[in-house]
Amino acid sequence: MVQATPLLLVLFLALGAHGVSVKKCSLTGRWVNDLGSNMTISAVNEKGVFEGTYHTAVTATTNKIQVSPMQGSLQRNNQKGQPTFGFTVNWKFSESITVFTGQCFVDDDGKEILKTMWLLRSRVESIKNDWKATR
């Protein structure tokens, strides 16, 4: 499972900005956060659905970290080019799953930035331990 870090996760587009004059944010591409985790979104379809992979740089387990599948949805009705979105990562190396929600921004320099928050749910042995299953 992923180590608990501050709930605000900032992901930066590793491929660079698409130009200062373009103010629309695109989720497609490779994103890297401040801890070195990265995700790749291959394409967003006409309904706003996307999938890709997530490779975390942090974990609380001793299991070997593996690239894990992710899938999500983008709010397509946003006309201002800085849409909201959500995605789920199903960790291949632990008995946990994480959901992220956020918004894609374009700063004054044309750089695309994802601001997200996440919630991780781990499997626990019984309902008595439910209190410690979510971070």
PDB file of C-alpha atoms in Angstrom:
ATOM      1  CA  MET A   1       0.000   0.000   0.000  1.00  0.00           C
ATOM      2  CA  VAL A   2       1.070   3.577  -0.500  1.00  0.00           C
ATOM      3  CA  GLN A   3       2.704   5.468   2.366  1.00  0.00           C
ATOM      4  CA  ALA A   4       0.506   8.187   3.870  1.00  0.00           C
ATOM      5  CA  THR A   5       1.778  11.549   2.664  1.00  0.00           C
ATOM      6  CA  PRO A   6       0.125  14.955   2.650  1.00  0.00           C
ATOM      7  CA  LEU A   7      -3.264  14.678   1.023  1.00  0.00           C
ATOM      8  CA  LEU A   8      -2.420  17.310  -1.545  1.00  0.00           C
ATOM      9  CA  LEU A   9      -0.620  15.648  -4.406  1.00  0.00           C
ATOM     10  CA  VAL A  10       0.777  17.887  -7.109  1.00  0.00           C
ATOM     11  CA  LEU A  11       1.489  16.217 -10.413  1.00  0.00           C
ATOM     12  CA  PHE A  12       3.473  17.983 -13.121  1.00  0.00           C
ATOM     13  CA  LEU A  13       3.401  17.178 -16.797  1.00  0.00           C
ATOM     14  CA  ALA A  14       6.809  15.725 -17.570  1.00  0.00           C
ATOM     15  CA  LEU A  15       6.462  16.351 -21.286  1.00  0.00           C
ATOM     16  CA  GLY A  16       6.396  20.153 -20.892  1.00  0.00           C
ATOM     17  CA  ALA A  17       3.777  22.795 -21.527  1.00  0.00           C
ATOM     18  CA  HIS A  18       1.948  22.857 -24.838  1.00  0.00           C
ATOM     19  CA  GLY A  19       2.401  26.594 -25.324  1.00  0.00           C
ATOM     20  CA  VAL A  20       1.673  29.729 -23.384  1.00  0.00           C
ATOM     21  CA  SER A  21      -1.191  30.837 -25.614  1.00  0.00           C
ATOM     22  CA  VAL A  22      -3.099  27.569 -25.147  1.00  0.00           C
ATOM     23  CA  LYS A  23      -4.947  27.632 -21.834  1.00  0.00           C
ATOM     24  CA  LYS A  24      -6.728  24.275 -22.106  1.00  0.00           C
ATOM     25  CA  CYS A  25      -5.465  21.489 -19.925  1.00  0.00           C
ATOM     26  CA  SER A  26      -5.003  17.989 -21.368  1.00  0.00           C
ATOM     27  CA  LEU A  27      -4.657  14.932 -19.125  1.00  0.00           C
ATOM     28  CA  THR A  28      -3.061  12.838 -21.862  1.00  0.00           C
ATOM     29  CA  GLY A  29       0.642  12.198 -21.298  1.00  0.00           C
ATOM     30  CA  ARG A  30       3.094  11.316 -18.554  1.00  0.00           C
ATOM     31  CA  TRP A  31       2.762  13.053 -15.189  1.00  0.00           C
ATOM     32  CA  VAL A  32       5.294  13.037 -12.329  1.00  0.00           C
ATOM     33  CA  ASN A  33       4.646  14.224  -8.780  1.00  0.00           C
ATOM     34  CA  ASP A  34       6.965  15.801  -6.218  1.00  0.00           C
ATOM     35  CA  LEU A  35       7.803  12.387  -4.668  1.00  0.00           C
ATOM     36  CA  GLY A  36       8.764  10.781  -7.988  1.00  0.00           C
ATOM     37  CA  SER A  37       5.586   8.768  -8.573  1.00  0.00           C
ATOM     38  CA  ASN A  38       4.402   8.862 -12.154  1.00  0.00           C
ATOM     39  CA  MET A  39       1.348   8.028 -14.189  1.00  0.00           C
ATOM     40  CA  THR A  40       0.721   7.794 -17.884  1.00  0.00           C
ATOM     41  CA  ILE A  41      -2.671   8.517 -19.430  1.00  0.00           C
ATOM     42  CA  SER A  42      -2.844   7.171 -22.964  1.00  0.00           C
ATOM     43  CA  ALA A  43      -5.969   8.942 -24.215  1.00  0.00           C
ATOM     44  CA  VAL A  44      -9.242  10.481 -23.064  1.00  0.00           C
ATOM     45  CA  ASN A  45     -12.208   9.352 -25.152  1.00  0.00           C
ATOM     46  CA  GLU A  46     -15.197  11.462 -26.252  1.00  0.00           C
ATOM     47  CA  LYS A  47     -17.097  10.487 -23.077  1.00  0.00           C
ATOM     48  CA  GLY A  48     -14.219  11.622 -20.868  1.00  0.00           C
ATOM     49  CA  VAL A  49     -13.143   8.092 -19.891  1.00  0.00           C
ATOM     50  CA  PHE A  50      -9.436   7.342 -19.674  1.00  0.00           C
ATOM     51  CA  GLU A  51      -7.037   4.655 -18.522  1.00  0.00           C
ATOM     52  CA  GLY A  52      -3.361   4.258 -18.023  1.00  0.00           C
ATOM     53  CA  THR A  53      -0.745   3.180 -15.521  1.00  0.00           C
ATOM     54  CA  TYR A  54       0.509   4.473 -12.187  1.00  0.00           C
ATOM     55  CA  HIS A  55       3.937   3.758 -10.716  1.00  0.00           C
ATOM     56  CA  THR A  56       4.253   4.897  -7.131  1.00  0.00           C
ATOM     57  CA  ALA A  57       7.586   5.879  -5.639  1.00  0.00           C
ATOM     58  CA  VAL A  58       6.378   5.400  -2.055  1.00  0.00           C
ATOM     59  CA  THR A  59       4.853   2.479  -0.191  1.00  0.00           C
ATOM     60  CA  ALA A  60       4.301   1.208   3.328  1.00  0.00           C
ATOM     61  CA  THR A  61       4.655  -2.447   2.310  1.00  0.00           C
ATOM     62  CA  THR A  62       7.789  -4.516   1.891  1.00  0.00           C
ATOM     63  CA  ASN A  63       6.414  -5.917  -1.390  1.00  0.00           C
ATOM     64  CA  LYS A  64       8.188  -4.932  -4.585  1.00  0.00           C
ATOM     65  CA  ILE A  65       6.468  -1.913  -6.148  1.00  0.00           C
ATOM     66  CA  GLN A  66       4.842  -2.702  -9.494  1.00  0.00           C
ATOM     67  CA  VAL A  67       3.288  -0.514 -12.158  1.00  0.00           C
ATOM     68  CA  SER A  68      -0.461  -0.643 -11.520  1.00  0.00           C
ATOM     69  CA  PRO A  69      -3.485  -0.051 -13.727  1.00  0.00           C
ATOM     70  CA  MET A  70      -5.580   3.076 -13.351  1.00  0.00           C
ATOM     71  CA  GLN A  71      -8.835   4.224 -14.880  1.00  0.00           C
ATOM     72  CA  GLY A  72     -10.793   7.411 -14.573  1.00  0.00           C
ATOM     73  CA  SER A  73     -13.220   9.980 -15.837  1.00  0.00           C
ATOM     74  CA  LEU A  74     -12.853  13.606 -16.884  1.00  0.00           C
ATOM     75  CA  GLN A  75     -15.662  16.172 -16.571  1.00  0.00           C
ATOM     76  CA  ARG A  76     -16.297  16.939 -20.266  1.00  0.00           C
ATOM     77  CA  ASN A  77     -18.816  19.772 -19.699  1.00  0.00           C
ATOM     78  CA  ASN A  78     -16.101  22.163 -18.535  1.00  0.00           C
ATOM     79  CA  GLN A  79     -15.859  24.910 -21.151  1.00  0.00           C
ATOM     80  CA  LYS A  80     -13.017  26.813 -19.478  1.00  0.00           C
ATOM     81  CA  GLY A  81     -10.328  24.209 -20.219  1.00  0.00           C
ATOM     82  CA  GLN A  82      -9.363  23.412 -16.615  1.00  0.00           C
ATOM     83  CA  PRO A  83     -11.498  20.320 -15.961  1.00  0.00           C
ATOM     84  CA  THR A  84     -12.146  18.233 -12.879  1.00  0.00           C
ATOM     85  CA  PHE A  85     -11.454  14.498 -12.957  1.00  0.00           C
ATOM     86  CA  GLY A  86     -11.174  11.370 -10.837  1.00  0.00           C
ATOM     87  CA  PHE A  87      -9.334   8.072 -11.177  1.00  0.00           C
ATOM     88  CA  THR A  88      -8.777   4.800  -9.341  1.00  0.00           C
ATOM     89  CA  VAL A  89      -5.518   2.872  -8.991  1.00  0.00           C
ATOM     90  CA  ASN A  90      -5.794  -0.851  -8.249  1.00  0.00           C
ATOM     91  CA  TRP A  91      -2.385  -1.638  -6.723  1.00  0.00           C
ATOM     92  CA  LYS A  92      -0.942  -4.874  -8.121  1.00  0.00           C
ATOM     93  CA  PHE A  93       1.496  -5.330  -5.241  1.00  0.00           C
ATOM     94  CA  SER A  94      -0.775  -4.807  -2.218  1.00  0.00           C
ATOM     95  CA  GLU A  95      -4.309  -5.458  -1.051  1.00  0.00           C
ATOM     96  CA  SER A  96      -5.372  -1.845  -1.405  1.00  0.00           C
ATOM     97  CA  ILE A  97      -6.936   0.589  -3.834  1.00  0.00           C
ATOM     98  CA  THR A  98      -6.646   4.370  -4.082  1.00  0.00           C
ATOM     99  CA  VAL A  99      -9.052   6.910  -5.510  1.00  0.00           C
ATOM    100  CA  PHE A 100      -7.873  10.344  -6.605  1.00  0.00           C
ATOM    101  CA  THR A 101      -9.940  13.420  -7.424  1.00  0.00           C
ATOM    102  CA  GLY A 102      -8.680  16.712  -8.700  1.00  0.00           C
ATOM    103  CA  GLN A 103      -8.541  19.456 -11.269  1.00  0.00           C
ATOM    104  CA  CYS A 104      -6.210  20.199 -14.145  1.00  0.00           C
ATOM    105  CA  PHE A 105      -4.881  23.784 -14.219  1.00  0.00           C
ATOM    106  CA  VAL A 106      -2.805  25.799 -16.646  1.00  0.00           C
ATOM    107  CA  ASP A 107      -0.650  28.361 -14.861  1.00  0.00           C
ATOM    108  CA  ASP A 108       0.344  31.814 -16.176  1.00  0.00           C
ATOM    109  CA  ASP A 109       3.406  30.301 -17.877  1.00  0.00           C
ATOM    110  CA  GLY A 110       1.298  27.721 -19.746  1.00  0.00           C
ATOM    111  CA  LYS A 111       2.417  24.810 -17.533  1.00  0.00           C
ATOM    112  CA  GLU A 112      -0.206  22.122 -16.915  1.00  0.00           C
ATOM    113  CA  ILE A 113      -0.567  21.106 -13.260  1.00  0.00           C
ATOM    114  CA  LEU A 114      -2.802  18.512 -11.625  1.00  0.00           C
ATOM    115  CA  LYS A 115      -3.954  19.246  -8.079  1.00  0.00           C
ATOM    116  CA  THR A 116      -5.357  16.127  -6.463  1.00  0.00           C
ATOM    117  CA  MET A 117      -6.410  14.576  -3.187  1.00  0.00           C
ATOM    118  CA  TRP A 118      -6.452  10.850  -2.554  1.00  0.00           C
ATOM    119  CA  LEU A 119      -8.057   8.250  -0.319  1.00  0.00           C
ATOM    120  CA  LEU A 120      -6.459   4.816   0.146  1.00  0.00           C
ATOM    121  CA  ARG A 121      -8.404   1.778   1.337  1.00  0.00           C
ATOM    122  CA  SER A 122      -6.528  -1.307   2.538  1.00  0.00           C
ATOM    123  CA  ARG A 123      -7.967  -4.715   3.283  1.00  0.00           C
ATOM    124  CA  VAL A 124      -8.293  -5.545   6.973  1.00  0.00           C
ATOM    125  CA  GLU A 125      -8.971  -8.886   8.644  1.00  0.00           C
ATOM    126  CA  SER A 126     -12.320  -7.968  10.225  1.00  0.00           C
ATOM    127  CA  ILE A 127     -14.897  -5.241  10.606  1.00  0.00           C
ATOM    128  CA  LYS A 128     -13.446  -4.532  14.060  1.00  0.00           C
ATOM    129  CA  ASN A 129     -10.362  -3.155  12.278  1.00  0.00           C
ATOM    130  CA  ASP A 130     -12.334  -1.082   9.784  1.00  0.00           C
ATOM    131  CA  TRP A 131     -11.220   2.108  11.552  1.00  0.00           C
ATOM    132  CA  LYS A 132      -7.641   1.660  10.359  1.00  0.00           C
ATOM    133  CA  ALA A 133      -8.382   0.611   6.773  1.00  0.00           C
ATOM    134  CA  THR A 134      -8.771   4.059   5.180  1.00  0.00           C
ATOM    135  CA  ARG A 135      -6.183   6.844   4.941  1.00  0.00           C
TER     136      ARG A 135
END
